[in-house]
XYZ file of C-alpha atoms in Angstrom:
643
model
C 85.398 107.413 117.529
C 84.626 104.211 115.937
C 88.533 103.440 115.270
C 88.666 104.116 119.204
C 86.270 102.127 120.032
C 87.378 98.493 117.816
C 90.702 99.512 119.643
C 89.281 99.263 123.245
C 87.440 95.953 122.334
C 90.479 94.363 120.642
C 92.385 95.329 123.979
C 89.979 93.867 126.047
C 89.369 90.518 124.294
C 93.604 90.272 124.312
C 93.559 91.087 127.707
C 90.621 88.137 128.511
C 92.840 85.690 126.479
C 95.950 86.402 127.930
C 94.413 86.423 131.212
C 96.065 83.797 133.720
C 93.869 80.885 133.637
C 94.079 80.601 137.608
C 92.229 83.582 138.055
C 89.164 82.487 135.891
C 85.841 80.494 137.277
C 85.380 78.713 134.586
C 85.820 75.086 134.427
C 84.996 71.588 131.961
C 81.458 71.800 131.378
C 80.212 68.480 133.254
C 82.613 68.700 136.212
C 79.376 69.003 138.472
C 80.229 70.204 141.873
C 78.837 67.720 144.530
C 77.144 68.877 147.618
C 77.552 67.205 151.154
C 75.372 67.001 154.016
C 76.391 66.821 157.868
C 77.539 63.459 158.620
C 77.745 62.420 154.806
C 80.498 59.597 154.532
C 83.466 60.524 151.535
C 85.654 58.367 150.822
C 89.445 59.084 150.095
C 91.193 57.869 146.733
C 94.471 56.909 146.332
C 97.293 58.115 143.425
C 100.313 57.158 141.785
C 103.260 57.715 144.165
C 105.492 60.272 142.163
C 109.144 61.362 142.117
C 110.746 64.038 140.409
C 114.000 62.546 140.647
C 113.244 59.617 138.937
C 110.016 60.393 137.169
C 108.778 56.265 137.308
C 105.628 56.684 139.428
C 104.888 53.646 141.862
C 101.890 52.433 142.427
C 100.218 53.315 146.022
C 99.773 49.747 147.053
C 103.463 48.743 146.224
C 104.350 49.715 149.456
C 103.260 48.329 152.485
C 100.306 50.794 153.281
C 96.580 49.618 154.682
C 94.820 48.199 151.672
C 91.281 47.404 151.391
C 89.657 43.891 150.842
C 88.924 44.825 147.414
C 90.915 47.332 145.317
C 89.119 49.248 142.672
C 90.969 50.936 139.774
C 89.221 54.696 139.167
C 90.811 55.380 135.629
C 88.746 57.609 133.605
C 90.642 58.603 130.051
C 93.588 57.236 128.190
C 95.476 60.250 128.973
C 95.186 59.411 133.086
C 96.605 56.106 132.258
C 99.608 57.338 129.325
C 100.247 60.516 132.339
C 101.053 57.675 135.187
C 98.027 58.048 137.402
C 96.649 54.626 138.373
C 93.865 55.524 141.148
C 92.457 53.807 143.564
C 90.151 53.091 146.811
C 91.112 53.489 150.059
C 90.550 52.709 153.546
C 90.440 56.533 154.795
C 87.193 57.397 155.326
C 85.279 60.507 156.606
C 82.443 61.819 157.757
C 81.281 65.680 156.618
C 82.259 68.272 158.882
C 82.691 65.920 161.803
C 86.493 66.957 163.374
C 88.471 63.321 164.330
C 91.602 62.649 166.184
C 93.950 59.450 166.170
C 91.716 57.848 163.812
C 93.399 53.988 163.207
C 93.933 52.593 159.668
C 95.534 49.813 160.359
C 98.569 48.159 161.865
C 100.709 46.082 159.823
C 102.283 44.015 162.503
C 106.238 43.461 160.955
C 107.872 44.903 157.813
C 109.948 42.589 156.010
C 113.183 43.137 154.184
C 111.692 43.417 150.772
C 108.615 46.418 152.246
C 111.836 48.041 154.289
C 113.792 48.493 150.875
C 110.871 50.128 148.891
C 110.437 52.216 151.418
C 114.033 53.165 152.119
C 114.215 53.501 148.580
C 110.871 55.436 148.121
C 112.740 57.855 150.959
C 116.030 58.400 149.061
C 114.461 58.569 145.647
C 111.750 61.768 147.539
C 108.466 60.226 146.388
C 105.424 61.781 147.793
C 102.104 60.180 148.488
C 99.112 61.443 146.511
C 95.664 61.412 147.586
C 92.285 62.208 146.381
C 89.178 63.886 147.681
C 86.401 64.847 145.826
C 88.662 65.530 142.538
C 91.364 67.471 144.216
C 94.835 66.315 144.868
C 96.127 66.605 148.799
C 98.909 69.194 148.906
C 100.952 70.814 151.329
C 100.659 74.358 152.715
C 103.527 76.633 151.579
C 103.865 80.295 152.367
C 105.568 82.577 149.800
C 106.510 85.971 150.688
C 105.167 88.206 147.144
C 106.300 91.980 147.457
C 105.498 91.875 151.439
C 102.540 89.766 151.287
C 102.519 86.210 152.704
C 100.441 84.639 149.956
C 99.436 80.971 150.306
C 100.742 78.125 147.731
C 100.065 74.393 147.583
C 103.032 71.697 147.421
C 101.351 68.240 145.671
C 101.405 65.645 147.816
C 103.086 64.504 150.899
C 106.559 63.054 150.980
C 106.383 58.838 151.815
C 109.421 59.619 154.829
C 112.558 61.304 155.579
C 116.136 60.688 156.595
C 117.798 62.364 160.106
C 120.200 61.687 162.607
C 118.822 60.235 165.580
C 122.037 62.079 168.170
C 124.569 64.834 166.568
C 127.083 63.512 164.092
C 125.644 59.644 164.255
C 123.926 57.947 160.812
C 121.514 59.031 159.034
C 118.342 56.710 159.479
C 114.994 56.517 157.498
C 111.812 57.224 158.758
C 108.290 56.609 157.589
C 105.182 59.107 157.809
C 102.854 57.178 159.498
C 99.983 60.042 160.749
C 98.647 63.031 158.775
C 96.518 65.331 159.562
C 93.834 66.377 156.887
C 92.461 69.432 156.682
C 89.487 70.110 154.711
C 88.477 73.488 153.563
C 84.504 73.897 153.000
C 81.908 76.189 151.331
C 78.467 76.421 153.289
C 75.421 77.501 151.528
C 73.645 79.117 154.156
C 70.102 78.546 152.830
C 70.144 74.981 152.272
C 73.102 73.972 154.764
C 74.995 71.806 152.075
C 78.693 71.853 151.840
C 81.005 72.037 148.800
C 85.133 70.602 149.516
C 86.903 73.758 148.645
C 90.118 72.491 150.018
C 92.270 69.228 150.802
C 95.619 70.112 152.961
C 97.794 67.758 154.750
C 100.352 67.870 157.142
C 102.160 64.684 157.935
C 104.181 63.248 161.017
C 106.400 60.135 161.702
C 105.278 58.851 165.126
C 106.139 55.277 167.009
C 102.457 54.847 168.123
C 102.389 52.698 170.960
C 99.466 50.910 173.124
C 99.280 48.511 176.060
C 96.340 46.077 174.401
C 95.851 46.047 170.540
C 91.842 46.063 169.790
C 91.036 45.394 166.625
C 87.623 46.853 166.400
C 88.322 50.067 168.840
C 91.657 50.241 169.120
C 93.363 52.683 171.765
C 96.356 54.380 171.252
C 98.833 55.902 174.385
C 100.757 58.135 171.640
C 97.961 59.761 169.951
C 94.829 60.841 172.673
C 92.946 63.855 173.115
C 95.710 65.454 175.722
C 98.843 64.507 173.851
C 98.781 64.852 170.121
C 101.717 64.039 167.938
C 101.488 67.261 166.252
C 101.256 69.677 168.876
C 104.156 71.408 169.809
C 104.301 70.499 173.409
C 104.631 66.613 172.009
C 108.387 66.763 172.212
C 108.842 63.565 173.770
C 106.587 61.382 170.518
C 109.418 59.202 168.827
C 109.502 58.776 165.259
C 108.610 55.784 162.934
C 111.634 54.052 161.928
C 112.038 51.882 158.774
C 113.623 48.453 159.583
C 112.307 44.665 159.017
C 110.565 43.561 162.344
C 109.123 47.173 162.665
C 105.269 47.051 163.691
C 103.797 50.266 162.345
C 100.174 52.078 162.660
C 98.983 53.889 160.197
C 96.895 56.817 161.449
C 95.151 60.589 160.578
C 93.156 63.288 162.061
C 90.337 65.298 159.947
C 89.792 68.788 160.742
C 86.970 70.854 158.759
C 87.131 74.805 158.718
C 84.388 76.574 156.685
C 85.860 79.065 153.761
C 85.195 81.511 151.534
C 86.250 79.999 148.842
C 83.976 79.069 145.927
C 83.455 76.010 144.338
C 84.697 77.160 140.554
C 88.049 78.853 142.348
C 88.705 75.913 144.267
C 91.943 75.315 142.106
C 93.260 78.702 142.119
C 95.764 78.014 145.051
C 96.779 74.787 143.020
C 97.877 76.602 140.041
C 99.297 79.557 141.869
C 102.715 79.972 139.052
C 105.997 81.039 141.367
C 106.897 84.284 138.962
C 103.321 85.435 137.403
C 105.459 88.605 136.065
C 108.110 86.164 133.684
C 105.066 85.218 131.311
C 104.611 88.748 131.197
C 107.913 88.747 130.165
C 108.001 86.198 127.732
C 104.976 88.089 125.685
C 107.226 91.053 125.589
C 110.123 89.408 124.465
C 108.233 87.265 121.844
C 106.970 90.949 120.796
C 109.958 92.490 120.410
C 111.528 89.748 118.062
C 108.201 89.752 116.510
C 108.295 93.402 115.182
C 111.845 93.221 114.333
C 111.313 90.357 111.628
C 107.348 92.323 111.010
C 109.895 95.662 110.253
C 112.479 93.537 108.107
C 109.827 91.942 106.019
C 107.696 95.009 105.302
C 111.214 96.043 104.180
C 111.685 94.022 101.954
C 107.844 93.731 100.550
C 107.390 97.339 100.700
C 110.374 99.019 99.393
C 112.744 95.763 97.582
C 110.283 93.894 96.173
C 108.003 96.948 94.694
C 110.993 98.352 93.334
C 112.858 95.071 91.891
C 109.353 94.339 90.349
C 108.965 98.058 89.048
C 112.327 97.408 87.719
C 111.686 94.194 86.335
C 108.247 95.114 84.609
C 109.823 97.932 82.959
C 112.597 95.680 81.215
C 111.937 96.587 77.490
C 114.374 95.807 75.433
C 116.350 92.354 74.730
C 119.424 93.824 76.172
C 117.931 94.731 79.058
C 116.258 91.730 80.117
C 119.471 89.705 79.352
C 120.911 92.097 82.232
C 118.453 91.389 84.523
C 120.048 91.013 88.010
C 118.441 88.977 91.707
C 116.001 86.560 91.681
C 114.428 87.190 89.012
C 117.475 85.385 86.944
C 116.030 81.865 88.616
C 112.835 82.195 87.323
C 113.097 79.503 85.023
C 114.118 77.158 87.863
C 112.424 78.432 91.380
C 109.555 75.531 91.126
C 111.715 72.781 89.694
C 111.350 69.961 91.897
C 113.531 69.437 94.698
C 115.342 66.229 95.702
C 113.100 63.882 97.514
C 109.817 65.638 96.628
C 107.619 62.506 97.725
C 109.512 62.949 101.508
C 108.732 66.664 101.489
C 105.374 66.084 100.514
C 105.108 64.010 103.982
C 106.699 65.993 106.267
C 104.480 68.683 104.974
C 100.974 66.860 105.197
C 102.786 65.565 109.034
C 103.168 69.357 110.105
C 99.675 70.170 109.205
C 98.409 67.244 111.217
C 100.660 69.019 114.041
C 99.237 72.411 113.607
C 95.883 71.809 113.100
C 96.299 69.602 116.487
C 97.945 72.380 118.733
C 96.138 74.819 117.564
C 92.563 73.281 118.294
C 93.818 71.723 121.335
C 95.033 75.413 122.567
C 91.518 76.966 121.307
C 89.573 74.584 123.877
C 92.422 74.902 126.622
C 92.371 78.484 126.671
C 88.013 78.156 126.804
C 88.286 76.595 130.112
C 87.906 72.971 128.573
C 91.109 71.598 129.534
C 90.900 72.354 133.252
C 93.082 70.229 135.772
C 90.397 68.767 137.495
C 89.974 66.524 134.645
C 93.198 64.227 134.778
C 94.521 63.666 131.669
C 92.006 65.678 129.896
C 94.237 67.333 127.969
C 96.389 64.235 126.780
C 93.218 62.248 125.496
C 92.232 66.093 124.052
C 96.060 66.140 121.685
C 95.133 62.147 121.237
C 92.193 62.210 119.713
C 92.744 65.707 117.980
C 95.903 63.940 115.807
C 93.829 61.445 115.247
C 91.264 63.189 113.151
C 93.552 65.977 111.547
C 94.735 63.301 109.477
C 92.324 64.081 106.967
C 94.119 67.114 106.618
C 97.297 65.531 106.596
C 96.519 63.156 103.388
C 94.739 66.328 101.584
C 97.964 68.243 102.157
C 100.468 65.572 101.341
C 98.597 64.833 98.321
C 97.947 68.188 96.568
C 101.953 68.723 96.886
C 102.488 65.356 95.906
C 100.703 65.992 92.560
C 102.087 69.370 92.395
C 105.495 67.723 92.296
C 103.740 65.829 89.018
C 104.419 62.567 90.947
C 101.903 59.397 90.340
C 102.178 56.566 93.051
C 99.778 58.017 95.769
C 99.444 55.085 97.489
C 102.876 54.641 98.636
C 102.994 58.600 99.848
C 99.831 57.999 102.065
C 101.090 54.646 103.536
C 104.308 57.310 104.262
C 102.392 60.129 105.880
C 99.899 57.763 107.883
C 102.850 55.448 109.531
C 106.163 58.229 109.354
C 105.857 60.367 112.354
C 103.125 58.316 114.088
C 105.248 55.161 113.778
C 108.316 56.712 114.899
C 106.190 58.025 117.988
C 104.730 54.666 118.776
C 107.537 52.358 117.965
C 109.902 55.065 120.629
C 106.800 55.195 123.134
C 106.610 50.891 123.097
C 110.486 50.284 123.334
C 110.960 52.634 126.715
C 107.357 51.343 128.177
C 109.516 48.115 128.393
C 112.239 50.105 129.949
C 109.595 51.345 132.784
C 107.712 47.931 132.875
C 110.912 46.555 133.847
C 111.540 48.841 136.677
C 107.971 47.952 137.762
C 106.642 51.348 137.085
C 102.904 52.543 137.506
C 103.708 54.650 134.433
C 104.021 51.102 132.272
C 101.184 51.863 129.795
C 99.239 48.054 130.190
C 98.629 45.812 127.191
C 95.224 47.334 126.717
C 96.188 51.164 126.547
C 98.648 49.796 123.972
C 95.185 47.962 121.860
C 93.921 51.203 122.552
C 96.716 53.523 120.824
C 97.246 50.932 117.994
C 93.138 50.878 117.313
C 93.045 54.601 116.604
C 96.204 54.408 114.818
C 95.182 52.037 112.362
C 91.277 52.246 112.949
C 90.723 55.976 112.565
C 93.990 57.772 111.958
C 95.066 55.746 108.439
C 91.659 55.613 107.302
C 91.717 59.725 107.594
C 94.988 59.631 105.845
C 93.811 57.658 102.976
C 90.381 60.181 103.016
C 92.162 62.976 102.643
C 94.584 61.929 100.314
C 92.393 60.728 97.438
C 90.582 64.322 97.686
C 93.972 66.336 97.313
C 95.297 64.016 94.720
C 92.009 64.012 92.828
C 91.978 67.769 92.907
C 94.209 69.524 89.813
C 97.358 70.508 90.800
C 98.090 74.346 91.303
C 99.329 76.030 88.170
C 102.804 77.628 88.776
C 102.811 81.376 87.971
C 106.217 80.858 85.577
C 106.974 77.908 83.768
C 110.189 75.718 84.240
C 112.828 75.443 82.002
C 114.258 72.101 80.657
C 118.115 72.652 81.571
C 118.876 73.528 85.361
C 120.414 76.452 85.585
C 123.676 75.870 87.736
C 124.313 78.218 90.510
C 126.810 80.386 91.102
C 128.858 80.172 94.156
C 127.225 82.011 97.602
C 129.473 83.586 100.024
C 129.472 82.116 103.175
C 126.689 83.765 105.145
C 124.364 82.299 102.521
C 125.326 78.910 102.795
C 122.750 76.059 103.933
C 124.199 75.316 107.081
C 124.656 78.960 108.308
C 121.616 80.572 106.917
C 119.431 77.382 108.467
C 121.278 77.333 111.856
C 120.522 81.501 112.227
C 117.322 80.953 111.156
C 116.068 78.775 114.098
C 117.357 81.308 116.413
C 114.507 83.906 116.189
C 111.658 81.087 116.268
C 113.415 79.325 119.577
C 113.680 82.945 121.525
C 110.144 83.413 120.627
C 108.844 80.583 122.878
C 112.365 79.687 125.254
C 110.999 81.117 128.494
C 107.302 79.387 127.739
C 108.996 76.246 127.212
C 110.754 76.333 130.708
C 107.405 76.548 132.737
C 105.895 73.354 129.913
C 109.500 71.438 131.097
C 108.697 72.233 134.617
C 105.143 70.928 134.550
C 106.021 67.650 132.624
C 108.918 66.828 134.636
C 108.289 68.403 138.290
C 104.942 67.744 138.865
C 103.563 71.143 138.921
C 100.684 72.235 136.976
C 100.799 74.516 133.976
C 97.855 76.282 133.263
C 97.970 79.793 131.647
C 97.214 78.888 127.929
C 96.072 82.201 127.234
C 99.688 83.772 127.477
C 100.726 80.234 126.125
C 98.459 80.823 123.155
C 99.609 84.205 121.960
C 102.985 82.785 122.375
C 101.971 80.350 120.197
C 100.883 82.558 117.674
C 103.954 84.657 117.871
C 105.764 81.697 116.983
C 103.877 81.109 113.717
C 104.195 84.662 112.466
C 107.673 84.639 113.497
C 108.563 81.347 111.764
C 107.109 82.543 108.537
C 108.755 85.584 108.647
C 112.467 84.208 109.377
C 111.611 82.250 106.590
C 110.717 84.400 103.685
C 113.867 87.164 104.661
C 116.142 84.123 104.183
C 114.316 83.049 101.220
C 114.292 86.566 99.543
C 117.808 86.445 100.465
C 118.817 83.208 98.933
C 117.225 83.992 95.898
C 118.671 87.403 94.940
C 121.868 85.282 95.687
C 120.591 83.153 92.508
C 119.975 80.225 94.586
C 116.728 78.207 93.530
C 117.298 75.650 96.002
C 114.763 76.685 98.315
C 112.240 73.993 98.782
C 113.809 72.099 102.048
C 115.802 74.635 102.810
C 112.887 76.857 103.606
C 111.458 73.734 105.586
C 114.765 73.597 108.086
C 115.183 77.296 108.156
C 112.383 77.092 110.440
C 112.814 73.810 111.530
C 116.331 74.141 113.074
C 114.386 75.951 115.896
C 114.029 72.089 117.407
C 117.743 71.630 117.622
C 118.075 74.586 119.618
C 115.317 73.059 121.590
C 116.875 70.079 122.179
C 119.799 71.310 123.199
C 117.781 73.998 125.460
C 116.302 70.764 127.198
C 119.396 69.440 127.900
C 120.682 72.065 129.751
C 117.367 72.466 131.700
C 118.046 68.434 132.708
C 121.321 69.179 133.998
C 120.799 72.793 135.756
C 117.294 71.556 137.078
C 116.755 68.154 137.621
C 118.128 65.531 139.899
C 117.714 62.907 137.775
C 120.688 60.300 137.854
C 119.366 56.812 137.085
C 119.777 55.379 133.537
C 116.180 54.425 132.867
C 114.886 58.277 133.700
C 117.739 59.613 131.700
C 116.909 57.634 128.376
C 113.068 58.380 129.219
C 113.780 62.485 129.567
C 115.706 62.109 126.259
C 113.807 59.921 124.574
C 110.462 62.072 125.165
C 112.463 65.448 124.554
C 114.366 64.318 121.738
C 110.282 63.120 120.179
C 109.075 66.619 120.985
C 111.786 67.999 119.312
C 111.052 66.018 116.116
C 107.725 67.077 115.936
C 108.416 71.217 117.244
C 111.051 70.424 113.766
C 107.974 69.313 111.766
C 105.590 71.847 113.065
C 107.905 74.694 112.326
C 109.564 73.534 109.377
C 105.920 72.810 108.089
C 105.101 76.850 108.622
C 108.400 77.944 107.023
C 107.956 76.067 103.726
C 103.875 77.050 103.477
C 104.653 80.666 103.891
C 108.060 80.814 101.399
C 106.275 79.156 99.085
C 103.107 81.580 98.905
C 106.071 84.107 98.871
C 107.591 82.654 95.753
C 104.433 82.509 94.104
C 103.464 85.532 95.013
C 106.806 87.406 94.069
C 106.748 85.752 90.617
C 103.358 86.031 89.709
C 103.802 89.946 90.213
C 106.274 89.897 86.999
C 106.404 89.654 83.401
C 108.215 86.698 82.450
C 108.548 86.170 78.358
């Protein structure tokens, strides 16, 4: 009963994890909801203008839209800024549940050439305007037919215009969405009469607004009046905005309020409503399956292999015997000699601990609700700050295998482990911010987030480093369980299945399937704007991929070593590790099959950032391949008698 009963709690608390985040009310602890009165006045904030087919955001006030006398920047964290969001006031302006029509913004009286290019190109490039109220990003309604049922989605933001034919066959001519109408979903309490924005939904139009006497403090529009709206269907005869220098064009929006039943904490649930809930599903199962297959190889070889070799081994009494011996126990004499480059491995190792300590605490909080997207570029600052102070961990690590490897300068392997992967990182990150800055990008990082990066870098980060370092050098070194012998033994020739490149090319295979249809919805959400938020399912998937990884490794390291190969330091690390190249190449094709990217700059970004992730998914990996082969080793020779 009791058995039954830790069953039925350890399926529940999967079940809670794995849960899709959407469905959950629970949000960052300090995101207060704010309550409105009748009449209360809420201002509208402005966002980076965004394009998936170039991924360079533009600021909002690069083009030629109504701007306030004073423009105030809203950025909160240094993810916000590093993600591309550069917020800001605006002149749209409401009043709580009070329903407007044909409100003005402004007119700006004649676009030049140099405002009719940005937004022509704005149009041909399919950037979409993104605004702001009370925390949640405007979006368009979408209707998605699920199984029968019309279910409701959002679509981020609004696009800036579109192209069309003005008569059948003639050219194609740009247009500019001058109106929108704003609806606003709300949440009454019915004792106190206080509201709560649930909801922020646009629907925009392109009209030629036109008037017979401009008045700037009331002015009066004959296109947009009570009787004839632009968006009503019987307005068929409301001409559109066009974009051309000379143009005059007035800005204008309606605000309609309708009372919901949605709550405040599930506000976001129709923002992070995924398009195929049933793949993740999917991608658990699939993860699983691979999962017992290398679980069923390795208790293989642990349970019946190993117990017999060592049986075998242990019952070796004679001299003739043991001069027979056969597998890996013939390397024992060499299995911990050194490897080439010992101080490097000793980096990449202390680097991948840095890495897994960081995903893995940053996952813990993201799947607790702390990581929610109503805190922009939460979870950024989160991975930031969490690198940042794993690299005590990262100097304890490097330095314990440092001394292991009975090497003395210390110094120089911290200096290697603090600035290595970090440097690489910041060096590629500075040399494409030029690239953006010089397209005149909202995503340029500015000088300061740059004095920002470079002050935990070398404020916090190295000083870690060093921390740990002096602890895991200080410490003794671990005491191998055989000793080395002075000669290498040489080694004999392997058949070609066992050689490096094969056996480390198949082993990255297993690791990559484990997280491939994951890393499609991550790709979509860094690249198409959409948010990704089910870190539960992302979290087990995680896991998956660290048992798998360590299991990969240690079949191909038992493997290798009946083959009388000793070699199995770094090769252990990119058994594991080659699951990056796979990645990279995975990311590739998503580029070409899903993205309409065709500008240089974007290209060399997307690569640039994929080919970076890729390096440290190589580091991570590798990092779990060598720890677990190498408690393997020690574990496998420490379980025989060795003369």
């Amino acid at each position: 009963m009791a058995h039954v009963t830790r069953l039925a709690a350890l399926a529940a608390l999967v079940l809670a994890i794995a849960a899709p985040a959407a469905t959950s009310a629970f949000y960052l602890p300090g995101v207060a909801p704010q309550d409105y009165a009748r009449d209360d006045l809420v201002n509208f904030k402005v966002n980076s203008i965004t394009s998936a087919k170039t991924a360079l955001p533009i600021e909002y006030y690069e083009l030629p839209y109504c701007q306030p006398d004073t423009i105030i920047s809203s950025a909160e964290n240094l993810g916000e800024v590093l993600r591309g969001d550069r917020i800001f006031n605006s002149l749209y302006q409401i009043q709580m549940r009070l329903d407007e029509q044909c409100k003005v913004v402004c007119k700006v009286n004649s676009l030049t050439d140099e405002q009719v290019k940005k937004l022509k190109d704005s149009v041909e490039d399919e950037y979409r305007v993104n605004m702001i109220l009370d925390n949640l990003p405007t979006a368009i309604v979408r209707i998605r037919e699920d199984d029968g049922v019309s279910v409701k989605v959002y679509e981020r933001g609004f696009p800036v215009g579109f192209k069309a034919a003005t008569e059948e066959g003639g050219e194609e001519k740009y247009f500019l969405h001058n109106h929108a109408r704003f609806t606003i979903l709300y949440h009454k309490d019915i004792e106190t009469d206080l509201a709560r924005i649930v909801g922020f939904e646009v629907e925009p139009a392109s009209v030629k607004h036109a008037y017979s006497q401009w008045d700037e403090v009331m002015p009066q529009l004959e296109t947009c009046t009570a009787d004839k709206h632009p968006l009503d269907s019987s307005s068929t005869t409301v001409m559109p905005q066009i974009i051309a220098p000379g143009e005059e064009v007035v800005f204008t929006y309606d605000v309609m309020f309708k009372m919901s039943d949605i709550r405040w904490a599930s506000r976001w649930d129709t923002y992070l409503q995924m398009m195929d809930d049933q793949i993740h599903w999917f991608s658990i199962i699939n993860s699983l399956m691979i999962l017992l297959f290398l679980s069923g190889m390795v208790a293989m070889i642990m349970v019946r292999t190993l117990r017999r070799d060592i049986s075998q081994y242990n019952q070796l009494e004679t001299v003739e015997e043991a001069q027979e011996e056969t597998g890996w126990k013939l390397v024992h004499g060499d299995v911990f000699r050194p490897p080439v480059a010992p101080g490097l491995l000793s980096v990449y190792v202390g680097t991948g601990v840095q890495l897994l300590g960081m995903t893995f605490v940053t996952m813990v909080f993201a799947v607790l609700g702390f990581l929610s997207p109503a805190n922009r570029g939460g979870l950024m600052t989160a991975m930031l700050l969490l690198f940042v102070l794993m690299g005590i961990f990262a100097g304890y690590f490097s330095g314990r295998l440092f001394k292991m490897f009975q090497l003395v300068d210390w110094k120089i392997n911290t200096l290697q482990t603090a600035f290595m992967f970090p440097g690489v990182c910041f060096i590629s990150f500075f040399l494409l911010n030029l690239l953006v800055w010089g397209q005149r990008s909202a995503g340029a990082a500015p000088f300061g987030t740059l004095c920002a990066l470079t002050l935990l870098w070398f404020g916090i980060s190295v000083p870690l480093v060093f921390v740990g370092s002096y602890f895991g050098f200080k410490k003794a070194a671990p005491e191998q369980p055989v000793r080395t012998n002075k000669i290498p033994r040489q080694v004999p020739p392997q058949p070609w299945y066992m050689t490096p490149v094969f056996s480390v090319l198949i082993g990255g295979i297993l690791p990559f399937g484990a997280v491939f249809i994951e890393l499609f919805f991550i790709l979509t959400s860094m690249w198409l704007h959409q948010v990704y938020y089910i870190f539960g399912i992302l979290f087990l998937v995680y896991v998956i991929l660290v048992i798998t990884c360590a299991e990969i490794t240690i079949v191909l390291c038992y493997f290798q070593l009946c083959s009388e190969d000793y070699h199995w330091w770094w090769r252990s690390f990119f058994t594991s590790g080659s699951s990056a190249l796979y990645m990279f190449l995975y990311s590739a094709f998503y580029f070409v099959t899903k993205l309409d990217i065709t500008k240089t700059v974007p290209s060399i970004m997307y690569f640039a950032y994929m080919g970076l992730l890729s390096y440290a998914f190589f580091i991570l990996t590798g990092t779990i391949g060598f720890a677990s082969c190498y408690l393997f080793v020690r574990a496998i020779y420490g379980s025989v008698k060795i003369d």
